[in-house]
């Protein structure tokens, strides 16, 4: 059973460009969240998708947008890249539920984005 | 706004010691608390999840406790090994009726176990 997968593993962009990151959730999971982790910091919540809709959003500008597909996979798009967007972008998945193991979040290996 | 603090920020101990990592959170209205491990440049590996109604969880040499009323959790690592060297992150999920809540993380404790 494959866990959460992300692509690409590394990416280098220049300021002002746009980038798309991809995530496939763990089998059986339907809820996908994205996090940004700057060097030496804990991950910061960007947004969460469930049933192809953005269900919750953290404190990130509109330059950050996303999408969830019918197969539960997800994309994170960042427009007008800034130097400060350089970070490890993590995708997490879980099964939507109210109790027990359904709540455990599983994380992918991340995509390292460098903005020059 | 929920804030999560982890103490110490870094810890270096000789192999074989038992150790305790601390996590505190400002809003006690949490749904659950999760401890993760992160190796350099890698993603997060879930270690233990404690529901808000639980007091502790154990997995092998790891034991995590939760005192929701005081806003504290500890991760106890018994008989530490060099392979335990990593950054340990604590994260809380806010209470919600339907499930739409991202995790709030601390900055982590960077642990080094000396052979």
CSV table of N, CA, C and O in Angstrom, one decimal, chain B residues 1 7 48 69 82 84 92 101:
chain,number,residue,atom,x,y,z
B,1,UNK,N,-5.9,32.4,19.0
B,1,UNK,CA,-5.1,31.7,18.0
B,1,UNK,C,-4.2,30.7,18.8
B,1,UNK,O,-3.6,31.0,19.7
B,7,UNK,N,9.8,22.5,24.0
B,7,UNK,CA,11.0,22.7,24.8
B,7,UNK,C,11.7,21.3,25.1
B,7,UNK,O,10.9,20.4,25.5
B,48,UNK,N,2.9,8.9,17.2
B,48,UNK,CA,1.8,8.6,18.2
B,48,UNK,C,0.7,9.7,18.0
B,48,UNK,O,1.0,10.9,17.8
B,69,UNK,N,-6.2,19.8,30.1
B,69,UNK,CA,-6.6,21.0,30.9
B,69,UNK,C,-5.4,22.0,31.1
B,69,UNK,O,-5.6,23.2,31.2
B,82,UNK,N,21.2,5.9,18.6
B,82,UNK,CA,21.6,6.8,17.6
B,82,UNK,C,20.6,7.0,16.5
B,82,UNK,O,20.4,8.1,16.0
B,84,UNK,N,17.6,7.3,16.8
B,84,UNK,CA,16.5,8.2,17.2
B,84,UNK,C,16.8,9.6,16.9
B,84,UNK,O,15.9,10.5,17.1
B,92,UNK,N,-1.2,19.9,17.1
B,92,UNK,CA,-2.5,19.8,17.7
B,92,UNK,C,-3.6,20.1,16.6
B,92,UNK,O,-3.4,20.9,15.7
B,101,UNK,N,-10.1,20.9,9.9
B,101,UNK,CA,-9.1,21.7,10.7
B,101,UNK,C,-7.7,21.2,10.4
B,101,UNK,O,-7.4,20.0,10.5
